[in-house]
Short mmCIF file of C-alpha atoms in Angstrom, two decimals:
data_model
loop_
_atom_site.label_atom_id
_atom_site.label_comp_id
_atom_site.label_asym_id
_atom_site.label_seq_id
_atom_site.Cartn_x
_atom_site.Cartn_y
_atom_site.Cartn_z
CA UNK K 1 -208.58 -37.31 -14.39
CA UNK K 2 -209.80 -40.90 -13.75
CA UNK K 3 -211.73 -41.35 -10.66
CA UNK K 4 -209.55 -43.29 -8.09
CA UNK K 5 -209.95 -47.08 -7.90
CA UNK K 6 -210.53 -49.77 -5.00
CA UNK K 7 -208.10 -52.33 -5.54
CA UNK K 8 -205.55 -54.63 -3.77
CA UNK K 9 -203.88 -53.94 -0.68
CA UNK K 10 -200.29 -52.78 -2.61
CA UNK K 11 -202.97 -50.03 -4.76
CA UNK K 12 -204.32 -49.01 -1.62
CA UNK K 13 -201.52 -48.64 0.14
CA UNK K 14 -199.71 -46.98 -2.80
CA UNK K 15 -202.91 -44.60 -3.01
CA UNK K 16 -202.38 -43.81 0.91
CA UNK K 17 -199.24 -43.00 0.39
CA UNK K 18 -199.59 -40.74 -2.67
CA UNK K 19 -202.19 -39.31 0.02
CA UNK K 20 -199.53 -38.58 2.52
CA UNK K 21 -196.97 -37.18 0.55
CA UNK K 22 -199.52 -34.31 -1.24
CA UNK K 23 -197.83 -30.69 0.76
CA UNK K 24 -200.27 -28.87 -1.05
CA UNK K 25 -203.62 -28.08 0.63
CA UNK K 26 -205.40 -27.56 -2.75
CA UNK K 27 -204.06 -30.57 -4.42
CA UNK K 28 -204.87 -33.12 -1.57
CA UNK K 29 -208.67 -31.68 -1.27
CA UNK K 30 -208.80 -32.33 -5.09
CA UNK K 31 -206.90 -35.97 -4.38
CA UNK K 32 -209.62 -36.66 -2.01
CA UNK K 33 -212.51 -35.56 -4.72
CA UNK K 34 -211.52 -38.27 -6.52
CA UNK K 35 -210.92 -40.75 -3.37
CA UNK K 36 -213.97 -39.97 -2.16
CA UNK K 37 -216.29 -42.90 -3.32
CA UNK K 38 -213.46 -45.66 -2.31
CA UNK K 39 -212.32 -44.18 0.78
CA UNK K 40 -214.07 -45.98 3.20
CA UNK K 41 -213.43 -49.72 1.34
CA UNK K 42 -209.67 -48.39 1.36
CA UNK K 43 -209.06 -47.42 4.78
CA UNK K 44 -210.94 -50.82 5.85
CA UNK K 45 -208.14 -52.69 3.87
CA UNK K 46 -205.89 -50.31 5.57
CA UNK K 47 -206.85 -51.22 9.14
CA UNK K 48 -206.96 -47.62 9.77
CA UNK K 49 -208.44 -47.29 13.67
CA UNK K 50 -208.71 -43.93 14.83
CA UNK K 51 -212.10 -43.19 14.48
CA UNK K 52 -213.45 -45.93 16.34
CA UNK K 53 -210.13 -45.09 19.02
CA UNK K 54 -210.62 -41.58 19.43
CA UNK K 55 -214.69 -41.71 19.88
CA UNK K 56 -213.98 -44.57 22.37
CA UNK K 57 -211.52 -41.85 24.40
CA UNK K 58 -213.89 -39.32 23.90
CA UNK K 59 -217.29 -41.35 24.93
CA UNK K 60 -215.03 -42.71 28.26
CA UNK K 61 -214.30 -38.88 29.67
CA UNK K 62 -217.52 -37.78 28.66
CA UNK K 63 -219.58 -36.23 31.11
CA UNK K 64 -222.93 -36.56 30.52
CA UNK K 65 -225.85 -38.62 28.05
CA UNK K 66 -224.73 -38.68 24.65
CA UNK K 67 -227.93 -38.08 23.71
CA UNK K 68 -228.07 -34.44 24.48
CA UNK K 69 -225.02 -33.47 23.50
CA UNK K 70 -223.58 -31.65 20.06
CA UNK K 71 -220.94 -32.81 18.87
CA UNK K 72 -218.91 -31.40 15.75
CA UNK K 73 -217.04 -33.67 13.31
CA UNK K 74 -214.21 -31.42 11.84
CA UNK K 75 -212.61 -33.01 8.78
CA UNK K 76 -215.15 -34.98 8.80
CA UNK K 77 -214.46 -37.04 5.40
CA UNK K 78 -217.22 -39.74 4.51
CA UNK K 79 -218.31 -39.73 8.04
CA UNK K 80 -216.31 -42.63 9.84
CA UNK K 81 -216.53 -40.76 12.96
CA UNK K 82 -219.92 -39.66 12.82
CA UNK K 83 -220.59 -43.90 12.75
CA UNK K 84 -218.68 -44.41 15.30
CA UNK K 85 -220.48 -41.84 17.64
CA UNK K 86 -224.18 -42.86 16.62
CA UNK K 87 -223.31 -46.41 17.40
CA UNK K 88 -222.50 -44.51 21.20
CA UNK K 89 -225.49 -42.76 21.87
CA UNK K 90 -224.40 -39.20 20.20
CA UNK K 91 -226.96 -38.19 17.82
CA UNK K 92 -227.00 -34.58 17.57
CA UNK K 93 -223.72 -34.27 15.06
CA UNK K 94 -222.63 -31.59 12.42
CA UNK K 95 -219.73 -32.10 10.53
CA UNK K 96 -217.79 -29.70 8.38
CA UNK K 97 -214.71 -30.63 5.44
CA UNK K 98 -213.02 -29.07 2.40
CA UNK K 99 -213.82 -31.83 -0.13
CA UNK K 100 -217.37 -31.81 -1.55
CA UNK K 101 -217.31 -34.92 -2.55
CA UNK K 102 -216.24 -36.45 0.79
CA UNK K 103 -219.52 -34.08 2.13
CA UNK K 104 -221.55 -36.05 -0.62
CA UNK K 105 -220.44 -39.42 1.08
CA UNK K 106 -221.09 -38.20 4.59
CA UNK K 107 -224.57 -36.58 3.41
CA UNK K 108 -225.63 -40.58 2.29
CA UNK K 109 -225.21 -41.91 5.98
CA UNK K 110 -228.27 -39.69 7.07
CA UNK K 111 -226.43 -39.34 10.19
CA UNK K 112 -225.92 -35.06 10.69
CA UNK K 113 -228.13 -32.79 11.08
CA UNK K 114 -225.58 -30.04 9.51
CA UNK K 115 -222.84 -30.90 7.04
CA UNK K 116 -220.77 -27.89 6.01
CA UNK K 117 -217.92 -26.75 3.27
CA UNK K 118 -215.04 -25.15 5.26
CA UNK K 119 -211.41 -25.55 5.04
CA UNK K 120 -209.61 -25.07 8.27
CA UNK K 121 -206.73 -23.03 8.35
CA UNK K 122 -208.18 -20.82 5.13
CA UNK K 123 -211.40 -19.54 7.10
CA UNK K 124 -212.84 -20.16 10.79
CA UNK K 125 -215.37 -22.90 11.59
CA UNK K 126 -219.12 -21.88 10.59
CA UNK K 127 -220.42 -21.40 14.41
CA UNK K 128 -220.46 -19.13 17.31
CA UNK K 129 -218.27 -19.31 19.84
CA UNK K 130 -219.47 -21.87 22.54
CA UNK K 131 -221.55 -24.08 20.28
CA UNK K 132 -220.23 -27.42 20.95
CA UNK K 133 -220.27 -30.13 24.06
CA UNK K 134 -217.28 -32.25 22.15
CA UNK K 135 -215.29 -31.41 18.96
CA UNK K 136 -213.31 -33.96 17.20
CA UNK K 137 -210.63 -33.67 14.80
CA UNK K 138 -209.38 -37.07 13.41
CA UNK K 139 -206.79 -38.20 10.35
CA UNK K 140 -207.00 -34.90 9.15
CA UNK K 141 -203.42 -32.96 11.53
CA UNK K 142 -200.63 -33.55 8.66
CA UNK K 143 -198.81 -31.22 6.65
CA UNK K 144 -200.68 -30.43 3.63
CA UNK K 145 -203.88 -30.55 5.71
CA UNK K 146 -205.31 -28.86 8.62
CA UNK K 147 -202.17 -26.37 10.06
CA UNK K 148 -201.50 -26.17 14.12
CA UNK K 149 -202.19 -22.85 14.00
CA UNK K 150 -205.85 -23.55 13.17
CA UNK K 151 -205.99 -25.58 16.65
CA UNK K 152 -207.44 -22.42 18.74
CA UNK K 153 -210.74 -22.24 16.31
CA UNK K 154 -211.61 -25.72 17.66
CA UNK K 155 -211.48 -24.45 21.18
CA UNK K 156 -213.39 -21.93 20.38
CA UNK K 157 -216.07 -23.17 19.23
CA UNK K 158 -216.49 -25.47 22.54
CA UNK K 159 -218.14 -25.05 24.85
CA UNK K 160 -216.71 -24.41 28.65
CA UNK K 161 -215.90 -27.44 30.23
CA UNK K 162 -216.55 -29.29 27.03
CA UNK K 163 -214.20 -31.92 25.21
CA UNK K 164 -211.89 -31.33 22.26
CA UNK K 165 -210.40 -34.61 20.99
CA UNK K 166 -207.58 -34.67 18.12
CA UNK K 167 -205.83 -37.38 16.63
CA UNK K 168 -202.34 -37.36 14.24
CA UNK K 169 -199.71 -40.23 12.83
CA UNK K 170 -196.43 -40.49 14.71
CA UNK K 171 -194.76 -42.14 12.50
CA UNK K 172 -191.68 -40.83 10.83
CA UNK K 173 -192.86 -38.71 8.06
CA UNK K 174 -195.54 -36.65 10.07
CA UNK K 175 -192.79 -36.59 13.31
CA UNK K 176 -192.39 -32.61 12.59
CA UNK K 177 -196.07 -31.62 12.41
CA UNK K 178 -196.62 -33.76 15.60
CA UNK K 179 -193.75 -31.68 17.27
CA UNK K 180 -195.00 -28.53 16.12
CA UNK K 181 -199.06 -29.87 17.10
CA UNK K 182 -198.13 -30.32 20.34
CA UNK K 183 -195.76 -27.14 21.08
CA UNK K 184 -199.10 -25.65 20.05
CA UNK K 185 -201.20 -27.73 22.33
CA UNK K 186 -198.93 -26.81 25.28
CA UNK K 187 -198.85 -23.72 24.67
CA UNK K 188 -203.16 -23.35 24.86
CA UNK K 189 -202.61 -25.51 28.23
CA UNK K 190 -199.62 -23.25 29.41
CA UNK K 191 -202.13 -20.42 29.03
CA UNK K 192 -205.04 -21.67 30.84
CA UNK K 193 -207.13 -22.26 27.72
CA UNK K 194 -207.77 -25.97 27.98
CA UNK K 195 -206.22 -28.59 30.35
CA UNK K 196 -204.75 -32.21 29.12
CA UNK K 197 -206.90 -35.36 29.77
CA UNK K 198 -205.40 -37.63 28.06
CA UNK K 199 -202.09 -38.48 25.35
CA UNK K 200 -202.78 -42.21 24.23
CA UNK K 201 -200.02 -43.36 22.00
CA UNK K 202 -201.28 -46.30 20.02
CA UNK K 203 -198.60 -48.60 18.04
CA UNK K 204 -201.36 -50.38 15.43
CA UNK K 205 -202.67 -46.96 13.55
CA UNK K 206 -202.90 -48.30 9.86
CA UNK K 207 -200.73 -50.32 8.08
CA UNK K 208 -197.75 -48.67 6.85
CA UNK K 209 -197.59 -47.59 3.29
CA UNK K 210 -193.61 -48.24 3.61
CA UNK K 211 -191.20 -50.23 5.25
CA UNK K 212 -189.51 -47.47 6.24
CA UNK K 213 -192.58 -46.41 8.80
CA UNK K 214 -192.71 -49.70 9.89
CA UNK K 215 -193.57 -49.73 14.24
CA UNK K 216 -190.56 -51.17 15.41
CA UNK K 217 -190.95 -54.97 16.04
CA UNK K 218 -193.56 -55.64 13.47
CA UNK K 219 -192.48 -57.16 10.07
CA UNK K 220 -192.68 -54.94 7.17
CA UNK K 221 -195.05 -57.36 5.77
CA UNK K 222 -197.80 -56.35 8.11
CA UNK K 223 -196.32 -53.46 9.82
CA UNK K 224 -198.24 -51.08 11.60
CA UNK K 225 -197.27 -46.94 11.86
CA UNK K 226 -198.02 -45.25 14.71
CA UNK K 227 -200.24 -42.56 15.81
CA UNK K 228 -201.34 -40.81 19.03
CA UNK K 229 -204.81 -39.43 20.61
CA UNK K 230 -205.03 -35.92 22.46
CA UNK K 231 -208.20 -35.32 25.15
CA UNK K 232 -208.18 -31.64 26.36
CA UNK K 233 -210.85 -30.39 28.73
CA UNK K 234 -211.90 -26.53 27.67
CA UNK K 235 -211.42 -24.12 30.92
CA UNK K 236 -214.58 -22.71 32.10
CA UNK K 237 -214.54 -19.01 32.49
CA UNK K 238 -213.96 -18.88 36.53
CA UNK K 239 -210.75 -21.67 35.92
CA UNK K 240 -209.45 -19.44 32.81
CA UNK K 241 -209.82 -16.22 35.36
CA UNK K 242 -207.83 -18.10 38.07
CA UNK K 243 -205.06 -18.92 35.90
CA UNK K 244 -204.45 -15.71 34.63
CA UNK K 245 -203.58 -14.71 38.36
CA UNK K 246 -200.03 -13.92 38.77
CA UNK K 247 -197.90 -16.49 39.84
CA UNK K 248 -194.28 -16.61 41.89
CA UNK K 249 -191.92 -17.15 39.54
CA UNK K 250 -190.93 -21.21 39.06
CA UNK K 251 -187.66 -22.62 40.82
CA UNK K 252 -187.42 -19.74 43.41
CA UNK K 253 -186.85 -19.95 46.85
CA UNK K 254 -189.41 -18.97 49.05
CA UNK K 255 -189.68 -18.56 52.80
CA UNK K 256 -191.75 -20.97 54.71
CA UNK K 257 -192.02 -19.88 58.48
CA UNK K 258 -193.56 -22.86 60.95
CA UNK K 259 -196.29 -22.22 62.99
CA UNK K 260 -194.70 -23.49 66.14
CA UNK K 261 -193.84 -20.06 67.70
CA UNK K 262 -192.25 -16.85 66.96
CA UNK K 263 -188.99 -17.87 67.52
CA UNK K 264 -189.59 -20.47 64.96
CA UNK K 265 -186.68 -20.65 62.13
CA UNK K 266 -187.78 -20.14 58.92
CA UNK K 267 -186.83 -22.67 56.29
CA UNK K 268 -186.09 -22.35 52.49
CA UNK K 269 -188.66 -24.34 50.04
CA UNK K 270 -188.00 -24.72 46.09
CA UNK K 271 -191.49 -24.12 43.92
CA UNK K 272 -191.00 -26.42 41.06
CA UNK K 273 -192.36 -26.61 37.84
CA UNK K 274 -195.47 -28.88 37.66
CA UNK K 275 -195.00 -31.42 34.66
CA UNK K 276 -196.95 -31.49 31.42
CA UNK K 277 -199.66 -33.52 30.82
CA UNK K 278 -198.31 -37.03 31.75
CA UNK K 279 -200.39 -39.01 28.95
CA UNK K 280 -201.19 -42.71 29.65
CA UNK K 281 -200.45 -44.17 33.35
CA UNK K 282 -197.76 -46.72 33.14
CA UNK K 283 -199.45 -50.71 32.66
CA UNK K 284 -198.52 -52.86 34.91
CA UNK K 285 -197.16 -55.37 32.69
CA UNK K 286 -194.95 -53.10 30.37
CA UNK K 287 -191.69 -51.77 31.50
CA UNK K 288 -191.04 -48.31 32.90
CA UNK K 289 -192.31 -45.37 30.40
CA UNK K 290 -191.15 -41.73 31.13
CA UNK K 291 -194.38 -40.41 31.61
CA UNK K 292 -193.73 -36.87 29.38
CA UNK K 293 -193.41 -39.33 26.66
CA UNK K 294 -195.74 -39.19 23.89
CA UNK K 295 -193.45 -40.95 21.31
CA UNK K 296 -196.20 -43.00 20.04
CA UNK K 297 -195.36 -46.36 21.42
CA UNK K 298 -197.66 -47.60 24.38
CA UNK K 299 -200.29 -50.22 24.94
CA UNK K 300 -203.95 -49.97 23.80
CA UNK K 301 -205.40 -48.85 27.30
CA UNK K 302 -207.62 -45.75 27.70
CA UNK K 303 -209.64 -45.81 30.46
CA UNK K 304 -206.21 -46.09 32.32
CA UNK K 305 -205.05 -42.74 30.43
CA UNK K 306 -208.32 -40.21 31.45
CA UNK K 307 -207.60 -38.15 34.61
CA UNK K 308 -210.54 -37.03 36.50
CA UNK K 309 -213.33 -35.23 34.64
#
């Protein structure tokens, strides 16, 4: 079959969205064979912004020189990421993807030191357990791509106490993978395994290949979809052994005596839940945002977004 070509914005944008709508794992590494050489020139046209977003959330909560640090680049395409980190500081990168040709592209930039064949979701990541200071996953969390229930081989190939950072559309056609993603994220955090940093929603992701994606508010001639940015913290081993502690069941009443005297009276207290990861802080200037929301609509801010680290 003829090699995909560069073109105009409507040919990239009907190419994109040919892209999207491949359910087939198989079929969309072969799509992106072909894509390969023209990816990059078609996601500039495209405006597309999460690599540069997501390293920028990532290189914000980081803890230490970037320098030092490995970092692995899952999906890792032509390398947009890996560009995006060596411009930061990060040098030390290996990246890992299904599509040789996409590993050919990468391979040009001279910027890993390990590039890697592996599909995610059809065999585990080619590393030990621990390996990694920061692993990113970014544009590749669809259906027909990387599955949520791959999401635990990423945290385990990081290191304790090191970063994972993901990425995924929000806009309508990806809205049931992004459930399902983050059912499986909260479920990791639920169990101790990792602890939320950070849910960015961003509202200018890539121009949308239909007017039906359109953000709300922008014209369908330049419309925008949606996506959103996860930052989870990996446990360290003393933090994972303190959560598995038992705990009093939630929404029970429990006795709480005063300390002014035996013949004190003892008052009920109610334990409740703690809320999920409360994504980005609310901006000043915007109006009030439930703060479990992670619709995809939000401003730009992350610094705002990163709890403590």
């Amino acid at each position: 079959m003829a090699q995909e070509e560069a073109g105009s914005l409507p040919e990239v944008l009907a190419r994109v969205g040919a892209a999207h709508g491949i359910p087939d794992l198989a079929q969309k590494l072969h799509f992106y064979d072909r894509w390969a050489p023209d990816y990059d020139q078609d996601v500039a046209t495209l405006q597309y912004c999460a690599p540069r977003l997501a390293v920028d959330c990532l290189t914000q909560a980081f803890p230490g020189p970037p320098h030092s640090a490995l970092i692995l680049d899952v999906a890792c395409g032509t390398g947009l990421v890996a560009a995006e980190l060596q411009a930061r500081g990060f040098l030390q990168l290996h990246g890992v993807d299904g599509s040789p040709e996409m590993l050919k592209q990468a391979r040009a930039r001279g910027l890993y030191q390990r590039l890697s064949l592996c599909t995610l979701g059809q065999e585990p990541l080619p590393s030990p357990e621990g390996t990694f200071d920061a692993v990113l996953i970014v544009g590749a969390l669809s259906d027909g791509q990387v599955p949520c229930s791959a999401i635990p081989e990423l945290l385990r190939v990081t290191k304790p106490g090191g970063l994972v950072c993901l990425t995924t559309r929000t806009n309508s056609s990806n809205l049931q993978y992004k459930e399902a993603l983050e059912a499986t994220l909260d479920s990791l955090e639920q169990a101790g395994a990792w602890e939320c940093l950070v849910a960015l929603p961003v509202d200018r992701w890539e121009l949308a290949t239909s007017e039906l994606e359109v953000v709300p508010g922008t014209s369908a001639k330049d419309g925008f979809i949606s996506g959103i940015i996860y930052l989870y913290r990996k446990q360290k081993a003393t933090q994972v052994e303190e959560n598995m502690k038992p705990e009093p069941p939630w929404n029970m009443q429990c006795t709480v005596v005063s300390e002014q005297g035996p013949k004190a009276k003892a008052k009920s207290k109610r334990l409740l839940r703690p809320k999920p990861c409360p994504g980005q802080l609310p901006d000043p200037n915007s109006e009030p945002r439930d703060p479990s929301d992670r619709s995809g609509a939000g401003p730009h801010s992350i610094s705002s977004s990163i709890k403590g680290s």
